[in-house]
Amino acid sequence: MSAEIATKEEITAPPKDQEELELEKLVFGDVEGFESALKSIETLYDDESGDDEVSSGASDEEANELEGINDDQLFFVDEGDDDEKMDVDGGDGESHEESDEEESDDSDAWVDEEDNQVSISLLQSDKLKKLRKKETDTSISGRKYILRLRSQFEKIYPRPQWADTEDSEEEEDEELDDAEEEGSDDTIEGDVRALAKILQKTTKITANTSRLIPQTKLDIVRVRDVNHSHASHSAIQTMSFHPTHPLLLTGGYDRTVRLYHVDGKQNPVVSTIHLRNTPIQTAQFSPDPNSSKVFAGGRRRYMYSWDLVTGSVEKISRLYGHESTQRSFENFKVSPGGSYIALQGNSGWINILSSRTSQWLQGFKIEGTIVDFDWSGDENVVFGINSVGDVWEFSMEKGKVQRRWKDETGVGITKIRVGGKNSRWCAIGSQSGIVTVYDRLSSSTKPIGTLEQLVTSISSLEFNHDGQILCIASRGKKDSLRLVHLPSCKVFQNWPNSGTPLGKVTSVKFSPNSEMLAIGNEAGKARLWRLNHY
């Protein structure tokens, strides 16, 4: 019993040493530290209440100051960077010579770092030689090879609209609503002094006295390409000669209109304009000799008017109640006198605007789907045709249909063109490649000739100034172009021949005096020939 009591006696713990006390203080704290923390918290709240009093007083002062400020000064509108505006290049175009690395605006989802370490010879085959930008190029890196292949592909097959996130239909609707406001934001004026000098010169193109040309042989000589020094980055969709000066413009899906001084030797570029977010389908000089405007448009709900003298650019979009009949401004034609602009609308409509004021004047409607239209030489008649060959002739003076007739082919119509003295000739092309030619001055409704030399869809019809030559072309097949003599409707046998470098023809244009013939193709080349008959 005494032993058990002895074992239950409390064992006195030894006093804590200094190390144990410090550890205990760190873990559990102590009274002194607790009291000091309370004091610091009280001080903290005192400081915050003081700050509140100061800030409250300051806010009262600011409120009094804001009462004297106008509402429009309380906020600012972020208009974006200047880089988002339209670029107008009035120089020699060197600023648009981009490197391979800058050609791709979108970053790739995946990049192989070893591409830059690979060297590819451009002399191994003819296909690789086409990727050269200079004759001295012998090899390039793998990265540049990819970019040049992409560029070559997009020249033939332009970037589809659905792949461009900036070109969605929703943005088109917004741009239509805000067209007046955005018109001034999209432009930057460039230096147009070189162009102004050319326009101020007294030397002008004058039409030579026409003489009859032979029916079978054409005297034609190739001269230097128009754009040999400043090539297009896409197919040449449209071309236009200036009515009085030796100038030619080209346009395409690279969103750029280029103006060249055509001398047949150097053909220097004198000015360019880049229309952001507008792949160009149609561009044309105003035929009015007193006007200095260029009109350009694409698959958008607006078009542009560019004044070559002042450098100003105007956006044309408002039809004042007729917007539902005009979803796109891509297909338009300025009247031969330069007074009007005819727009190919939807649901069979043709809308007429004033070229000077850009105001809607009147509209005409045909039955079915309108596929093409044209002006008479005196700009008093508008011709419209649907896909089954029904032709309407609208009188501008009377504002109604003055004649309606039907093409004999009547299947898959694609083009109509009127030309010659007193608008004598009317040519109609079809998807089968057949072209029928009518004499409008004849009482007969039968065609005077049917041309069956081409086998793919007709994409270009063009008369020269005196109506002795008709050019027919199709972009569906390489070298599909013929020149036809009128009124015999015989094809010239000596040109083009197997050695003529045409490619897939996308646009054709005669100069005002028929001295020059310009032909654009899918490769972005603007070929040029001289007709020695004129």
XYZ file of C-alpha atoms in Angstrom:
534
model
C 0.000 0.000 0.000
C 2.774 2.362 0.861
C 4.417 1.467 -2.450
C 1.299 2.376 -4.457
C 1.031 5.751 -2.686
C 4.606 6.478 -3.465
C 4.087 5.879 -7.217
C 1.080 8.210 -7.354
C 2.955 11.177 -5.902
C 3.166 14.099 -8.376
C 6.448 14.590 -10.113
C 7.493 18.215 -10.148
C 8.293 19.460 -13.699
C 11.609 21.171 -14.189
C 11.521 24.922 -14.949
C 11.267 25.957 -18.622
C 14.470 26.998 -20.247
C 14.808 30.040 -22.499
C 14.475 28.075 -25.763
C 11.192 26.479 -24.714
C 9.769 29.833 -23.645
C 10.568 31.411 -27.027
C 9.017 28.474 -28.892
C 5.870 28.669 -26.754
C 5.601 32.380 -27.411
C 5.851 31.856 -31.146
C 3.153 29.167 -31.162
C 0.655 30.413 -28.578
C 1.621 34.035 -28.139
C 1.660 35.844 -24.796
C -0.323 38.436 -22.885
C 2.045 41.271 -23.699
C 1.816 40.588 -27.430
C -1.977 40.285 -27.284
C -2.361 43.668 -25.605
C -0.015 45.393 -28.070
C -1.980 43.907 -30.997
C -5.214 45.286 -29.577
C -3.666 48.729 -29.351
C -2.466 48.604 -32.975
C -5.961 47.616 -34.210
C -7.539 50.525 -32.329
C -5.011 52.847 -33.934
C -5.783 51.360 -37.339
C -9.511 52.087 -37.032
C -8.753 55.584 -35.853
C -6.650 56.182 -39.018
C -9.368 54.795 -41.302
C -12.049 56.978 -39.805
C -9.790 59.971 -40.350
C -9.263 59.033 -43.978
C -13.009 58.686 -44.460
C -13.520 62.200 -43.177
C -10.868 63.531 -45.553
C -12.179 61.600 -48.562
C -15.755 62.619 -47.771
C -14.715 66.220 -47.790
C -12.820 65.789 -51.025
C -15.762 64.054 -52.703
C -18.025 66.937 -51.701
C -15.607 69.362 -53.301
C -15.421 67.233 -56.478
C -19.204 67.011 -56.645
C -19.412 70.787 -56.473
C -16.848 71.080 -59.256
C -18.651 68.522 -61.522
C -21.877 70.467 -61.227
C -20.293 73.167 -63.354
C -19.180 70.831 -66.138
C -21.287 70.089 -69.232
C -22.530 66.517 -69.689
C -20.644 66.046 -72.969
C -17.361 66.738 -71.135
C -17.847 63.975 -68.594
C -17.024 61.183 -71.068
C -14.859 60.628 -74.148
C -15.350 58.374 -77.166
C -12.556 55.960 -77.978
C -12.263 56.225 -81.776
C -9.535 53.616 -82.070
C -6.067 53.839 -83.505
C -5.212 55.585 -86.735
C -4.075 52.252 -88.130
C -7.716 51.233 -88.533
C -8.247 53.946 -91.136
C -8.035 53.617 -94.894
C -4.577 53.971 -96.408
C -4.117 56.106 -99.511
C -0.689 55.744 -101.093
C 0.035 58.562 -103.449
C 3.707 57.749 -103.980
C 5.479 55.146 -106.029
C 3.974 52.295 -104.024
C 7.132 51.107 -102.314
C 5.395 51.195 -98.963
C 3.147 48.378 -100.135
C 6.053 46.052 -100.966
C 5.669 43.767 -97.992
C 8.066 41.084 -96.913
C 7.089 37.437 -96.820
C 6.785 37.540 -93.075
C 4.292 40.418 -93.256
C 2.049 38.874 -95.896
C 0.122 36.775 -93.391
C -2.049 38.904 -91.117
C -3.308 35.971 -89.065
C -1.061 34.017 -86.725
C -0.753 30.292 -87.345
C -2.230 27.823 -84.904
C 1.026 25.881 -84.890
C 4.518 26.863 -85.998
C 7.410 24.465 -86.602
C 10.614 26.207 -85.525
C 12.604 23.984 -87.884
C 10.936 25.598 -90.921
C 13.409 28.469 -90.815
C 16.308 26.019 -90.796
C 15.210 24.367 -94.046
C 16.521 25.820 -97.309
C 14.520 25.196 -100.493
C 15.938 25.760 -103.963
C 13.681 27.681 -106.347
C 15.511 26.421 -109.425
C 14.596 22.755 -109.156
C 11.457 22.959 -111.302
C 9.315 25.395 -113.269
C 6.664 25.361 -110.522
C 9.183 26.528 -107.942
C 10.510 29.213 -110.292
C 7.070 30.823 -110.217
C 7.576 31.504 -106.503
C 10.510 33.808 -107.197
C 9.931 37.513 -106.617
C 13.231 38.445 -108.226
C 15.274 36.693 -110.882
C 18.167 36.564 -108.431
C 16.182 34.475 -105.929
C 17.725 31.007 -105.797
C 16.670 29.622 -102.409
C 14.394 30.542 -99.519
C 13.675 29.296 -96.018
C 10.875 26.896 -95.239
C 8.834 29.632 -93.594
C 9.026 31.890 -96.649
C 8.220 28.908 -98.856
C 4.965 28.349 -96.943
C 3.978 32.023 -97.189
C 4.703 32.206 -100.905
C 2.685 29.063 -101.575
C -0.195 30.579 -99.635
C 0.087 33.843 -101.557
C 0.162 31.974 -104.869
C -2.934 29.993 -103.878
C -4.896 33.094 -102.834
C -4.117 34.763 -106.163
C -6.012 31.996 -107.928
C -8.594 31.261 -105.232
C -9.280 34.470 -103.272
C -9.916 34.239 -99.558
C -13.600 33.366 -99.045
C -15.788 35.853 -97.264
C -16.822 33.401 -94.560
C -13.161 32.985 -93.548
C -12.737 36.679 -92.864
C -14.036 37.429 -89.385
C -14.042 41.144 -90.096
C -16.434 40.760 -93.035
C -19.454 39.198 -91.332
C -22.987 40.095 -92.322
C -23.615 41.588 -88.886
C -20.797 44.068 -89.391
C -22.151 44.931 -92.843
C -25.501 45.825 -91.290
C -23.775 47.972 -88.677
C -21.679 49.675 -91.329
C -24.815 50.421 -93.325
C -26.413 52.071 -90.293
C -23.274 54.042 -89.474
C -22.060 54.663 -93.026
C -22.008 58.441 -92.807
C -20.007 58.400 -89.591
C -17.565 55.708 -90.697
C -16.980 57.230 -94.105
C -14.685 59.877 -92.658
C -12.945 57.437 -90.320
C -11.852 55.038 -93.047
C -9.653 57.368 -95.076
C -6.239 58.925 -94.851
C -5.331 61.346 -97.588
C -2.132 60.618 -99.445
C 0.229 62.585 -101.634
C -1.370 62.961 -105.070
C 1.043 65.525 -106.512
C 2.443 63.184 -109.158
C -1.057 62.291 -110.283
C -2.164 65.922 -110.285
C 0.729 66.820 -112.599
C -0.403 64.221 -115.123
C -4.003 65.434 -114.972
C -2.892 69.054 -115.449
C -0.952 68.288 -118.620
C -2.517 69.504 -121.840
C -1.516 66.309 -123.670
C -4.635 64.189 -123.870
C -5.819 61.080 -125.649
C -7.769 61.951 -128.767
C -9.661 59.454 -130.865
C -8.065 58.982 -134.269
C -10.189 59.053 -137.383
C -11.535 55.524 -137.721
C -10.702 53.530 -140.802
C -11.857 50.095 -141.787
C -9.679 47.268 -140.539
C -9.242 43.916 -142.330
C -11.583 41.082 -141.405
C -9.069 38.280 -140.887
C -5.710 39.697 -139.791
C -5.049 41.983 -136.860
C -1.963 44.207 -136.590
C -1.217 43.867 -132.880
C 2.052 44.071 -130.908
C 2.683 43.223 -127.282
C 4.228 45.906 -125.075
C 5.408 45.795 -121.483
C 2.919 44.657 -118.843
C 1.113 47.514 -117.155
C 1.916 46.314 -113.637
C 5.347 44.756 -114.152
C 6.853 46.984 -111.455
C 3.921 46.984 -109.026
C 2.113 43.671 -109.336
C -1.293 42.891 -107.921
C -1.601 40.426 -105.045
C -4.810 38.941 -106.460
C -6.596 38.399 -109.751
C -7.297 41.533 -111.795
C -11.065 41.788 -111.372
C -11.532 45.178 -113.023
C -9.703 47.693 -115.222
C -10.533 51.133 -116.587
C -8.781 53.654 -118.856
C -9.007 57.364 -118.135
C -11.178 59.059 -120.812
C -8.633 61.753 -121.726
C -5.259 60.940 -120.114
C -2.905 57.935 -120.462
C -3.933 56.382 -117.144
C -5.121 52.862 -116.372
C -6.495 51.615 -113.076
C -6.652 48.019 -111.863
C -8.458 46.506 -108.889
C -9.059 43.146 -107.238
C -9.667 41.226 -104.055
C -6.431 42.544 -102.523
C -8.536 45.646 -101.723
C -6.247 47.980 -103.667
C -6.863 50.254 -106.663
C -3.660 51.024 -108.557
C -3.243 53.816 -111.107
C -0.573 53.508 -113.812
C 0.780 56.014 -116.287
C 0.598 53.982 -119.510
C 3.471 54.785 -121.859
C 4.110 51.253 -123.166
C 7.669 51.259 -121.804
C 7.922 51.753 -118.050
C 4.227 52.147 -117.131
C 5.026 53.613 -113.690
C 2.464 53.503 -110.911
C 1.422 57.019 -109.952
C -0.969 56.360 -107.082
C -2.740 53.624 -105.148
C -5.599 53.509 -102.691
C -6.236 50.686 -100.233
C -9.881 50.184 -99.246
C -9.847 48.280 -95.983
C -12.449 45.466 -95.761
C -13.600 46.018 -99.370
C -12.489 43.350 -101.882
C -12.837 45.286 -105.135
C -15.085 43.861 -107.843
C -15.625 46.996 -109.942
C -13.636 50.231 -110.316
C -14.066 52.860 -113.005
C -12.923 56.342 -113.981
C -15.723 58.819 -114.458
C -16.096 59.272 -118.260
C -16.933 62.934 -117.681
C -13.881 64.907 -118.942
C -14.552 67.569 -116.312
C -14.552 65.046 -113.468
C -11.535 63.646 -111.638
C -13.348 60.885 -109.752
C -12.758 57.155 -109.490
C -15.594 54.935 -108.305
C -14.863 51.581 -106.631
C -17.000 48.951 -104.943
C -17.139 45.345 -103.789
C -19.543 42.963 -102.084
C -20.498 45.537 -99.487
C -23.474 47.808 -98.875
C -21.504 50.851 -99.928
C -19.015 52.058 -102.530
C -16.327 54.728 -102.677
C -15.757 57.882 -104.704
C -12.109 58.990 -104.864
C -11.253 62.492 -106.088
C -7.864 62.286 -107.802
C -7.144 66.012 -107.534
C -7.930 66.595 -103.869
C -7.282 63.045 -102.641
C -10.563 63.003 -100.721
C -12.563 59.774 -100.443
C -16.339 59.665 -100.002
C -18.403 56.657 -98.988
C -21.665 56.206 -100.924
C -24.231 54.085 -99.130
C -27.566 55.807 -98.617
C -30.377 55.089 -101.074
C -32.990 56.920 -98.974
C -35.768 54.358 -98.749
C -34.510 51.966 -101.424
C -31.907 50.056 -99.404
C -33.957 46.843 -99.562
C -33.387 46.656 -103.332
C -29.601 47.059 -103.088
C -27.753 44.583 -100.876
C -24.388 45.016 -102.593
C -22.582 47.714 -104.587
C -20.201 45.280 -106.311
C -21.659 45.575 -109.844
C -22.089 49.106 -111.151
C -21.483 51.026 -114.377
C -20.977 54.737 -114.861
C -22.889 56.082 -117.859
C -20.814 57.020 -120.969
C -21.314 60.724 -120.281
C -20.481 60.384 -116.602
C -23.839 61.695 -115.377
C -25.223 58.546 -113.748
C -24.223 55.389 -111.901
C -26.304 52.269 -112.535
C -26.260 49.638 -109.772
C -27.220 45.999 -110.204
C -29.592 45.388 -107.318
C -31.457 42.364 -106.052
C -34.933 41.059 -106.973
C -34.530 42.329 -110.542
C -33.828 45.971 -109.660
C -31.496 48.455 -111.357
C -30.946 51.605 -109.281
C -29.752 54.869 -110.833
C -27.668 57.363 -108.824
C -26.334 60.788 -109.686
C -22.555 60.591 -110.077
C -22.184 64.170 -108.858
C -24.397 64.152 -105.763
C -24.570 60.367 -105.108
C -28.350 60.738 -104.687
C -30.829 58.064 -105.776
C -32.702 59.237 -108.883
C -34.858 56.360 -110.095
C -35.064 52.589 -110.381
C -36.127 49.982 -112.920
C -37.298 46.433 -112.319
C -37.206 43.409 -114.607
C -38.783 39.998 -114.204
C -36.665 37.181 -112.823
C -33.041 37.426 -111.715
C -30.995 40.202 -113.283
C -27.582 38.925 -114.432
C -26.167 41.978 -116.225
C -26.963 45.432 -117.592
C -25.416 48.151 -119.764
C -25.798 51.745 -120.980
C -26.440 53.057 -124.464
C -23.784 55.400 -125.853
C -25.976 58.472 -125.349
C -26.753 57.327 -121.761
C -30.483 57.628 -122.445
C -31.236 53.890 -122.369
C -30.446 51.228 -119.757
C -30.393 47.593 -120.903
C -31.172 44.823 -118.413
C -31.196 41.067 -119.005
C -32.222 38.084 -116.891
C -30.874 34.546 -116.856
C -33.324 33.278 -119.499
C -32.488 35.951 -122.084
C -35.323 38.466 -121.649
C -34.010 41.967 -122.455
C -35.563 45.209 -121.183
C -34.698 48.653 -122.573
C -35.515 51.425 -120.084
C -35.794 55.069 -121.107
C -34.093 57.454 -118.689
C -36.124 60.383 -120.008
C -39.522 58.686 -119.780
C -38.732 56.537 -116.760
C -40.339 53.411 -118.196
C -39.744 50.430 -120.492
C -39.537 51.431 -124.142
C -38.830 47.981 -125.591
C -38.687 44.341 -124.552
C -37.305 41.439 -126.570
C -35.742 37.996 -126.110
C -32.357 36.532 -127.003
C -32.444 33.484 -129.277
C -30.106 31.496 -127.008
C -32.265 32.072 -123.956
C -30.404 29.684 -121.626
C -27.910 30.513 -118.876
C -27.262 34.117 -119.876
C -24.251 35.747 -118.168
C -23.377 39.007 -119.977
C -24.787 41.758 -122.160
C -22.830 44.559 -123.819
C -23.836 47.411 -126.154
C -21.363 49.218 -128.436
C -20.567 50.810 -131.767
C -21.777 54.058 -133.289
C -25.285 54.928 -132.104
C -25.132 51.801 -129.890
C -25.664 49.680 -132.979
C -24.362 46.365 -131.665
C -25.656 44.266 -128.793
C -23.721 41.152 -127.711
C -25.114 38.551 -125.301
C -23.001 35.790 -123.720
C -24.067 32.552 -122.054
C -22.770 29.853 -119.723
C -22.177 27.522 -122.679
C -19.675 29.958 -124.210
C -21.965 31.003 -127.071
C -22.194 34.712 -127.934
C -24.969 36.131 -130.098
C -24.591 39.529 -131.801
C -27.556 41.714 -132.768
C -27.855 44.788 -134.999
C -30.140 47.157 -133.085
C -30.591 49.404 -136.124
C -32.065 46.536 -138.117
C -35.782 45.822 -138.127
C -35.051 42.103 -137.762
C -34.835 40.548 -134.304
C -32.570 37.762 -135.561
C -28.864 37.832 -134.598
C -26.394 38.752 -137.325
C -23.876 36.277 -135.929
C -23.459 33.455 -133.434
C -19.976 32.887 -132.004
C -19.192 29.379 -130.740
C -15.401 29.508 -130.402
C -15.433 29.333 -126.586
C -16.808 26.416 -124.580
C -16.923 27.816 -121.028
C -19.067 30.526 -119.431
C -18.644 34.008 -120.918
C -17.268 36.396 -118.294
C -16.129 39.362 -120.438
C -17.631 41.174 -123.430
C -16.064 44.412 -124.647
C -16.443 46.584 -127.780
C -13.732 48.977 -128.926
C -14.627 52.639 -129.393
C -15.778 52.457 -133.043
C -17.472 49.063 -132.790
C -15.233 47.253 -135.288
C -13.818 44.827 -132.704
C -15.623 42.739 -130.105
C -13.576 40.950 -127.453
C -15.115 37.833 -125.892
C -13.470 35.947 -123.019
C -14.082 33.281 -120.388
C -12.246 32.887 -117.103
C -13.232 29.232 -116.910
C -10.407 28.023 -119.142
C -6.865 29.165 -119.884
C -6.357 31.389 -122.959
C -10.109 31.552 -123.632
C -10.240 34.868 -125.491
C -11.104 35.829 -129.061
C -11.295 39.087 -131.003
C -14.189 39.340 -133.445
C -14.490 41.627 -136.476
C -17.743 43.530 -136.948
C -20.022 43.560 -138.857
C -18.741 40.338 -140.449
C -18.681 38.482 -137.068
C -15.494 36.708 -138.156
C -12.833 35.836 -135.604
C -9.341 37.216 -136.290
C -7.185 34.208 -137.171
C -3.695 35.482 -136.351
C -4.312 36.522 -132.733
C -4.316 35.231 -130.104
C -2.106 32.282 -130.972
C -0.575 29.405 -129.006
C 2.263 31.621 -127.777
C 0.101 34.478 -126.483
C 0.494 34.654 -122.663
C -3.098 35.247 -121.643
C -3.714 32.837 -118.750
C -7.217 32.749 -117.289
C -8.674 36.075 -118.389
C -10.619 37.948 -115.704
C -11.024 41.415 -117.266
C -10.624 43.161 -120.629
C -10.557 46.832 -121.567
C -9.843 48.887 -124.724
C -8.349 52.374 -124.392
C -10.662 55.257 -125.433
C -9.060 55.499 -128.891
C -8.536 51.690 -129.203
C -4.785 52.156 -129.430
C -4.264 49.840 -126.442
C -5.823 46.576 -125.297
C -5.372 45.626 -121.630
C -6.075 42.089 -120.407
C -6.029 41.051 -116.739
C -5.758 37.468 -115.526
C -6.047 35.351 -112.387
C -2.295 35.490 -111.778
C -2.541 39.243 -111.154
C -0.894 40.228 -114.452
C -2.181 43.173 -116.481
C -0.995 42.412 -120.024
C -0.866 45.178 -122.613
C -0.982 45.139 -126.431
C -0.846 47.926 -128.997
C -3.308 47.920 -131.910
C -1.490 49.493 -134.845
C -4.706 50.043 -136.801
C -5.452 53.058 -134.586
